[in-house]
XYZ file of C-alpha atoms in Angstrom:
546
model
C 36.172 5.820 15.124
C 33.195 3.534 15.264
C 30.231 3.528 17.644
C 27.939 0.468 17.805
C 24.495 0.863 19.266
C 22.413 -2.225 20.183
C 18.627 -2.229 20.656
C 15.515 -4.235 21.546
C 14.038 -5.717 24.584
C 12.074 -9.004 24.476
C 11.918 -8.603 20.696
C 12.784 -6.120 17.959
C 16.478 -6.562 18.272
C 18.552 -4.250 15.982
C 21.906 -2.768 15.520
C 23.195 0.639 14.441
C 26.795 1.572 13.656
C 28.206 5.027 12.926
C 31.655 6.442 12.027
C 30.256 9.929 12.865
C 29.412 10.634 9.282
C 27.293 7.698 8.141
C 24.713 5.640 10.046
C 23.884 2.007 9.180
C 21.057 0.274 10.963
C 19.079 -2.917 10.442
C 16.610 -5.075 12.410
C 17.574 -8.652 13.290
C 14.131 -9.740 11.866
C 15.087 -8.719 8.324
C 18.189 -10.928 8.349
C 16.739 -14.069 10.024
C 13.326 -13.932 8.258
C 11.272 -14.038 11.567
C 8.947 -11.335 12.645
C 10.173 -9.188 15.550
C 13.416 -11.205 15.495
C 11.882 -13.951 17.510
C 14.066 -17.080 17.672
C 17.227 -15.023 16.858
C 20.606 -16.217 17.993
C 21.537 -13.084 19.816
C 25.131 -14.211 20.404
C 25.706 -14.513 16.639
C 23.934 -11.108 16.173
C 23.569 -11.000 12.350
C 22.526 -7.212 12.566
C 25.690 -6.390 14.422
C 27.822 -8.092 11.698
C 25.898 -6.461 8.831
C 26.335 -2.977 10.257
C 29.985 -3.371 10.814
C 30.611 -4.938 7.514
C 28.780 -2.037 5.886
C 31.288 0.277 7.508
C 34.167 -1.977 6.544
C 35.211 -2.494 10.091
C 35.266 -5.377 12.662
C 34.075 -6.016 16.090
C 37.707 -5.620 17.451
C 37.992 -2.147 15.956
C 34.754 -0.803 17.479
C 35.613 2.111 19.827
C 32.311 2.351 21.768
C 29.474 -0.104 22.336
C 26.279 1.246 23.828
C 22.997 -0.545 24.749
C 20.059 0.132 27.065
C 19.083 -1.666 30.249
C 16.421 -3.754 28.550
C 18.740 -5.236 25.872
C 19.432 -8.985 26.828
C 22.917 -9.707 27.890
C 23.597 -12.283 24.999
C 23.292 -9.532 22.445
C 26.248 -7.692 23.851
C 28.109 -10.671 25.418
C 31.058 -10.431 23.145
C 31.522 -6.735 24.080
C 30.742 -7.093 27.795
C 34.013 -5.699 29.034
C 33.559 -2.439 27.048
C 29.829 -1.811 26.864
C 28.130 1.277 28.240
C 24.650 0.589 29.383
C 22.145 3.580 29.516
C 18.573 4.215 30.579
C 15.916 2.848 28.181
C 13.797 6.050 27.914
C 16.915 8.161 27.561
C 18.120 5.968 24.510
C 14.606 6.613 22.990
C 14.960 10.296 23.530
C 18.472 10.269 21.918
C 17.004 8.488 18.845
C 14.319 11.019 18.298
C 16.162 14.251 18.876
C 19.368 13.050 17.214
C 17.417 12.035 14.179
C 15.303 15.283 14.061
C 17.884 17.788 13.002
C 16.170 20.263 15.320
C 18.285 22.699 17.322
C 16.139 22.640 20.486
C 13.039 20.622 21.234
C 10.922 18.902 23.810
C 11.042 15.067 23.751
C 8.120 12.833 24.757
C 8.817 9.079 25.325
C 5.970 6.768 25.977
C 5.964 2.927 25.764
C 4.906 -0.247 27.611
C 7.727 0.103 30.181
C 11.367 1.094 30.245
C 14.186 0.889 32.850
C 13.397 0.069 36.455
C 13.026 2.980 38.840
C 13.075 0.729 41.907
C 13.652 -3.008 42.386
C 15.677 -5.541 40.599
C 15.322 -7.373 37.240
C 15.346 -10.826 38.941
C 13.430 -12.032 42.049
C 9.937 -11.607 43.304
C 9.823 -7.807 43.378
C 8.395 -5.323 44.087
C 9.699 -3.380 41.052
C 8.675 -0.115 39.372
C 9.383 0.942 35.830
C 9.271 4.169 33.883
C 6.344 4.539 31.430
C 6.278 8.087 30.182
C 9.249 10.500 30.226
C 9.592 14.162 29.185
C 12.838 15.930 28.218
C 14.303 18.955 26.772
C 17.146 18.586 24.262
C 19.696 20.927 22.655
C 23.309 20.847 21.666
C 24.455 20.337 25.238
C 22.394 17.016 25.676
C 19.095 15.676 26.823
C 17.659 16.606 30.193
C 14.870 14.934 32.076
C 11.832 17.212 32.848
C 9.294 14.765 34.286
C 8.630 11.059 34.537
C 5.630 8.723 35.102
C 6.320 5.257 36.522
C 4.312 2.264 37.758
C 4.477 -1.031 39.431
C 5.977 -3.655 37.054
C 4.655 -7.091 37.447
C 6.633 -9.801 35.665
C 7.368 -13.489 36.379
C 11.090 -12.953 36.652
C 12.531 -15.777 38.844
C 15.709 -15.192 36.715
C 17.006 -12.089 34.906
C 16.524 -13.769 31.535
C 12.811 -14.050 32.174
C 12.622 -10.406 32.931
C 12.492 -9.516 29.178
C 8.969 -10.760 28.694
C 6.482 -7.909 28.354
C 4.977 -8.068 31.908
C 2.239 -5.768 33.064
C 2.920 -2.168 34.112
C 0.591 0.239 36.060
C 0.337 3.829 34.788
C 1.271 2.706 31.351
C -0.399 3.891 28.162
C 1.651 1.315 26.274
C 0.331 -1.537 28.346
C -3.237 -0.044 28.178
C -3.220 -0.168 24.341
C -1.260 -3.504 24.246
C -4.007 -5.020 26.418
C -6.654 -3.922 24.028
C -4.785 -5.554 21.175
C -4.403 -8.724 23.088
C -8.082 -8.849 24.081
C -8.953 -8.347 20.348
C -6.735 -11.172 19.243
C -4.531 -8.707 17.250
C -1.192 -10.139 18.177
C 1.603 -12.291 16.649
C 1.678 -15.810 18.014
C 4.009 -17.562 15.495
C 5.808 -20.855 16.177
C 8.751 -18.962 17.704
C 6.717 -16.831 20.086
C 6.784 -17.599 23.759
C 4.774 -14.508 24.607
C 2.314 -12.890 22.248
C 3.562 -9.684 20.648
C 0.655 -7.140 20.297
C 0.197 -5.753 16.849
C -1.163 -2.422 17.794
C -1.175 -0.961 14.306
C -4.048 -3.389 13.607
C -6.043 -2.022 16.520
C -5.441 1.477 15.300
C -6.734 0.390 11.827
C -9.801 -1.282 13.430
C -10.786 1.730 15.569
C -12.573 3.822 12.971
C -15.117 0.935 12.461
C -16.356 1.122 16.076
C -18.900 3.263 17.708
C -18.712 4.781 21.149
C -20.564 2.253 23.204
C -17.535 1.523 25.427
C -16.012 5.027 25.559
C -17.146 5.918 29.075
C -16.259 2.567 30.550
C -12.735 2.525 29.011
C -12.188 6.242 29.900
C -12.767 5.408 33.629
C -9.687 3.167 33.513
C -7.329 6.042 32.793
C -7.161 9.009 35.197
C -5.405 12.116 33.872
C -3.394 13.759 36.738
C -2.164 17.274 37.229
C 1.401 17.615 36.061
C 1.074 15.371 32.983
C 0.730 12.121 34.869
C -1.736 9.164 34.358
C -3.112 6.682 36.818
C -3.879 3.210 35.357
C -4.357 -0.244 36.948
C -2.978 -2.754 34.504
C -4.920 -5.667 36.007
C -8.229 -3.724 35.881
C -7.509 -2.820 32.234
C -6.915 -6.529 31.344
C -10.081 -7.753 33.110
C -12.210 -4.983 31.649
C -11.131 -5.423 28.081
C -11.572 -9.176 28.167
C -15.146 -8.660 29.505
C -16.049 -6.069 26.891
C -15.296 -8.365 23.946
C -16.415 -11.614 25.538
C -19.308 -11.929 22.937
C -16.690 -12.100 20.093
C -18.998 -9.929 18.071
C -17.238 -7.705 15.443
C -19.109 -4.573 16.552
C -18.021 -5.074 20.118
C -14.433 -5.669 19.135
C -14.420 -2.577 16.836
C -16.006 -0.562 19.696
C -13.251 -1.563 22.127
C -10.557 -0.590 19.490
C -12.378 2.775 19.089
C -12.560 3.459 22.799
C -8.936 2.508 23.462
C -7.802 4.709 20.550
C -9.874 7.621 21.692
C -8.644 7.361 25.298
C -5.144 6.972 24.332
C -5.195 10.008 22.061
C -6.769 12.151 24.865
C -4.095 11.004 27.324
C -1.224 11.772 24.893
C -2.600 15.244 24.223
C -2.705 15.672 28.018
C 0.962 14.616 28.364
C 2.087 16.761 25.456
C 0.261 19.878 26.702
C 1.890 19.453 30.096
C 5.374 19.034 28.427
C 4.783 22.307 26.528
C 3.666 24.093 29.676
C 6.879 22.973 31.345
C 9.185 23.751 28.589
C 7.660 26.475 26.442
C 9.195 24.904 23.364
C 7.382 24.687 20.035
C 9.178 21.768 18.507
C 8.294 18.227 19.759
C 10.156 14.920 19.227
C 8.414 11.587 19.848
C 9.830 8.097 20.550
C 8.749 4.941 22.296
C 6.391 2.274 20.879
C 3.385 4.464 21.398
C 4.982 6.859 19.027
C 3.999 4.427 16.213
C 0.344 5.429 16.763
C 0.261 7.896 13.803
C -3.424 8.818 14.472
C -2.491 10.111 17.968
C 0.534 11.846 16.519
C -1.712 13.765 14.181
C -3.985 14.747 17.024
C -0.984 16.030 19.045
C 0.000 18.270 16.154
C -3.492 19.567 15.721
C -4.553 20.102 19.305
C -1.402 21.104 21.244
C 0.693 24.357 21.118
C 3.524 22.389 19.480
C 4.111 23.746 15.890
C 6.323 20.991 14.609
C 6.214 17.269 15.500
C 8.994 14.882 14.556
C 8.521 11.126 15.153
C 11.576 8.943 14.657
C 10.978 6.205 12.027
C 12.018 3.441 14.392
C 10.081 4.621 17.390
C 9.744 1.193 18.933
C 12.476 -0.780 20.708
C 14.464 -1.387 17.527
C 15.120 2.373 17.535
C 17.032 1.892 20.773
C 20.127 0.980 18.669
C 19.941 4.398 16.878
C 19.573 6.226 20.111
C 22.511 4.380 21.687
C 24.713 5.165 18.637
C 23.775 8.875 18.964
C 24.560 8.621 22.703
C 28.034 7.229 22.040
C 28.807 9.885 19.500
C 27.707 12.664 21.872
C 28.544 11.409 25.407
C 31.580 9.217 24.718
C 33.132 10.978 21.648
C 32.186 14.459 22.838
C 30.432 15.606 19.645
C 27.669 18.292 19.922
C 24.354 16.568 19.753
C 23.051 18.965 17.193
C 26.042 18.248 14.896
C 25.386 14.464 14.477
C 24.060 12.999 11.263
C 20.266 13.589 11.208
C 17.758 11.506 9.245
C 16.585 13.069 6.087
C 15.529 9.578 5.020
C 15.067 6.253 6.827
C 17.258 4.374 4.339
C 19.857 3.186 6.842
C 20.117 -0.512 5.837
C 23.350 -2.030 4.475
C 23.859 -1.725 0.657
C 23.824 -4.681 -1.594
C 26.002 -4.784 -4.777
C 24.367 -4.713 -8.228
C 26.076 -7.981 -9.066
C 24.190 -9.660 -6.242
C 20.825 -8.388 -7.479
C 21.789 -9.319 -11.089
C 22.700 -12.917 -9.952
C 19.345 -13.301 -8.035
C 17.364 -12.112 -11.181
C 19.380 -14.317 -13.527
C 18.671 -17.341 -11.457
C 14.914 -16.603 -11.084
C 13.611 -17.481 -14.552
C 11.814 -14.251 -14.815
C 11.965 -12.052 -17.924
C 14.213 -9.206 -17.116
C 14.746 -5.921 -18.918
C 16.466 -2.583 -18.328
C 14.129 0.108 -19.490
C 15.620 3.386 -20.754
C 12.919 5.298 -18.828
C 12.125 3.141 -15.737
C 9.779 5.746 -14.031
C 7.849 6.231 -17.203
C 7.499 2.580 -17.896
C 6.421 1.632 -14.335
C 3.973 4.660 -14.233
C 2.298 3.284 -17.342
C 1.963 -0.099 -15.726
C 0.522 1.321 -12.502
C -1.887 3.319 -14.680
C -3.094 0.034 -16.130
C -3.899 -1.311 -12.628
C -0.717 -3.507 -12.251
C 0.675 -4.055 -8.810
C 4.433 -3.543 -8.567
C 7.091 -4.842 -6.107
C 9.824 -2.202 -5.570
C 13.262 -2.991 -4.381
C 15.858 -0.335 -4.426
C 18.873 0.748 -2.461
C 19.297 0.473 1.211
C 16.343 -0.759 3.323
C 14.288 1.534 5.572
C 14.973 1.399 9.337
C 11.668 0.957 11.159
C 8.351 -0.723 10.436
C 7.280 1.410 7.502
C 8.107 0.797 3.842
C 9.131 4.238 2.426
C 9.899 3.580 -1.257
C 12.898 1.114 -1.023
C 11.115 -2.048 -0.065
C 7.511 -1.315 -1.174
C 4.592 -2.591 -3.052
C 3.097 0.190 -5.197
C -0.300 0.521 -6.792
C -2.718 3.166 -8.105
C -4.879 4.643 -5.284
C -8.133 3.872 -7.128
C -10.578 2.324 -7.558
C -11.510 1.656 -3.938
C -11.459 -2.112 -4.737
C -7.620 -2.094 -4.999
C -7.594 -2.021 -1.123
C -9.586 -5.212 -0.957
C -7.473 -6.863 -3.642
C -4.298 -6.046 -1.787
C -5.637 -7.384 1.467
C -7.311 -10.540 0.112
C -5.004 -11.582 -2.699
C -1.593 -9.984 -2.216
C -0.834 -9.243 1.451
C -3.323 -11.847 2.918
C -4.202 -9.750 5.872
C -7.227 -8.357 7.646
C -9.815 -6.769 5.565
C -10.293 -3.688 7.717
C -6.613 -2.519 7.386
C -6.019 0.633 5.413
C -3.139 1.455 2.971
C -0.893 4.398 3.066
C -0.392 6.900 0.234
C 2.831 8.442 -0.883
C 2.835 11.906 -2.464
C 5.444 14.417 -3.518
C 5.842 16.966 -0.733
C 4.996 19.824 -3.017
C 1.675 18.256 -3.924
C 0.653 16.995 -0.453
C -1.653 19.934 0.340
C -3.680 19.198 -2.818
C -4.891 15.851 -1.263
C -4.243 15.997 2.476
C -4.870 18.402 5.347
C -1.316 18.552 6.823
C 0.956 21.604 7.253
C 4.332 19.885 7.764
C 6.210 17.076 5.977
C 5.562 13.462 6.988
C 8.533 11.692 5.490
C 8.280 8.545 7.738
C 4.579 7.858 7.406
C 3.909 8.450 11.071
C 1.287 11.192 10.986
C -2.294 10.645 10.004
C -4.141 13.467 8.304
C -7.598 14.123 6.727
C -8.002 13.302 3.075
C -9.358 16.352 1.344
C -9.910 14.688 -2.040
C -11.183 11.155 -1.184
C -12.798 10.829 -4.549
C -9.343 11.007 -6.214
C -7.683 8.420 -3.973
C -10.484 6.185 -2.669
C -8.172 3.241 -2.025
C -5.898 5.440 0.137
C -8.626 6.891 2.319
C -9.537 4.961 5.451
C -13.235 4.464 6.420
C -12.977 7.691 8.532
C -11.581 9.836 5.606
C -8.020 9.918 6.906
C -4.636 8.540 5.679
C -1.204 7.861 7.094
C 0.695 9.541 4.370
C 4.308 9.754 3.297
C 5.548 12.946 1.834
C 8.524 12.689 -0.453
C 11.184 15.270 -1.670
C 13.152 14.662 -4.799
C 16.339 14.522 -2.791
C 15.021 11.868 -0.453
C 14.133 9.351 -3.259
C 14.638 10.625 -6.801
C 13.244 7.463 -8.464
C 9.951 7.332 -6.640
C 9.646 11.143 -6.862
C 9.979 10.940 -10.623
C 7.613 7.905 -10.703
C 4.950 10.024 -8.876
C 5.487 12.792 -11.422
C 5.208 10.495 -14.437
C 2.047 8.787 -12.920
C 0.445 12.163 -12.536
C 1.221 13.121 -16.172
C -0.579 9.887 -17.285
C -3.493 9.927 -14.972
C -3.896 13.377 -13.407
C -3.412 11.779 -9.946
C -0.340 12.559 -7.932
C -0.637 9.974 -5.332
C 0.291 6.104 -5.265
C -0.490 3.490 -2.608
C 2.699 2.388 -0.775
C 2.709 -0.742 1.386
C 5.444 -2.954 2.716
C 6.988 -5.525 0.537
C 5.977 -8.700 2.448
C 3.069 -10.946 3.154
C 1.282 -11.266 6.448
C 3.481 -13.022 9.058
C 6.783 -12.220 7.387
C 9.255 -9.359 7.818
C 9.743 -6.803 5.014
C 12.172 -8.145 2.421
C 15.773 -7.050 3.063
C 18.045 -8.621 0.347
C 17.710 -8.932 -3.364
C 17.202 -12.609 -2.969
C 14.347 -11.861 -0.576
C 12.718 -9.690 -3.050
C 12.995 -12.257 -5.815
C 11.658 -15.036 -3.621
C 8.705 -12.849 -2.358
C 7.842 -11.746 -5.924
C 7.767 -15.421 -7.086
C 5.248 -16.298 -4.315
C 3.035 -13.285 -4.389
C 0.305 -12.096 -6.814
C 2.358 -9.146 -7.964
C 2.567 -8.247 -11.649
C 6.022 -6.913 -11.939
C 9.154 -6.471 -9.877
C 11.572 -3.541 -9.894
C 15.113 -4.294 -8.610
C 17.339 -1.279 -8.955
C 17.079 -0.320 -12.675
C 15.788 -3.635 -13.744
C 12.090 -4.627 -14.427
C 11.178 -8.298 -13.989
C 8.004 -10.066 -15.084
C 7.047 -13.673 -14.346
C 7.501 -15.948 -17.419
């Protein structure tokens, strides 16, 4: 039995396949080398092929194909006679609860816009789309509790044009996206017809701003009884463009600060209402807004929910995971709480050691196989070296979690500037995330639950020990790691602490600005050759530039 889930909307296409025991998932962007998958040949669907190959099956042998209503038809064209199409927010909800391993939970989905509530995909409109949805979930399934929707304005003379982002009223996702676009924090590469907002940059900029625009921005979002919000997309667009018309950095940072504060306040409002309706203490989060790890931390601190789980692929790429879970539950009849949960995000296809060895052999690098790889790499990190780390199956989602990472010591503070300026070539204000063994997390961070997917921000309690890992506001988006999740990096952290007294490393994605995270051994070797990294780990090999 094989279920194939397909995800994405106007970007972030991905595939996820499962035989009921194992999950394999990968983004199209990783395989074509173009951010967000832009320019992908969706008919060819390299991610579909990779996932099915990983399960040693073929397209003809797939039993169920599931996608959501925002997945463009070319991506599932070859399966069009046997595809099941589901609601967009429902697929997000399946991704979060199915991955959580929880027995019963509330689920909050928040994004730019989801499936249409009224109207058609093509034609002049009017049309209305879902923007925020609340659910309860248990072994019987996922059940809608409440929904917010808004007028969806999009230039959709044809259905294919519908998949551009558009503008949606009553949408916290559009609200934050509009801030990113006004700030110029978007991806506008050569294959980009419409700019893709890079909201993580806005989140990183926010702590540098003051509150000069807080009141004006707050007036744009009305919090309604019953967990609703009222937002005019057009007013938001015009207001944000006006506030940063000067181009001054202080104004830009202040807008990011205000947008972040208002978003957090609104999400706490929505989460509190969902708790009031359900009485549950566990919360799962999905949808693109779920990638706002600062807001997730605030929900954990300020609402009655005691545990918060955010699916690692919270954006539209995670739709493929949710669709696979939907197929296993609804089409195969399996209990939802009996499906393979995510203890790690390492869902990518596996690459044979022979392929990695061949890539290294052709590189011209000096390659060795240390008897004690964690100890050797820990010593290099303690010397201030920067290490590219490639191991096992890739992470599903936008965060590098120890299989496709760049690792460095979390001190001195200048390490952050070196990485931004000379290694990653990205904006100076962006922070770096720390990774720490779960059992040592409370020694450095104020967090009472695990954060395995780097999607919760917490206060740094020892900023003097990890200055390069603490953002300007004294917080960090941390990853906690159990030995069973990643034995090699867990051991590396232990050896680094033995040498230095510090149990934390910086962990950032193995890529440069404007490129996807590396996926294959060949990608890792090519990236290492072009980047200012000191060493490269590939499996149990250690490479050094000649």
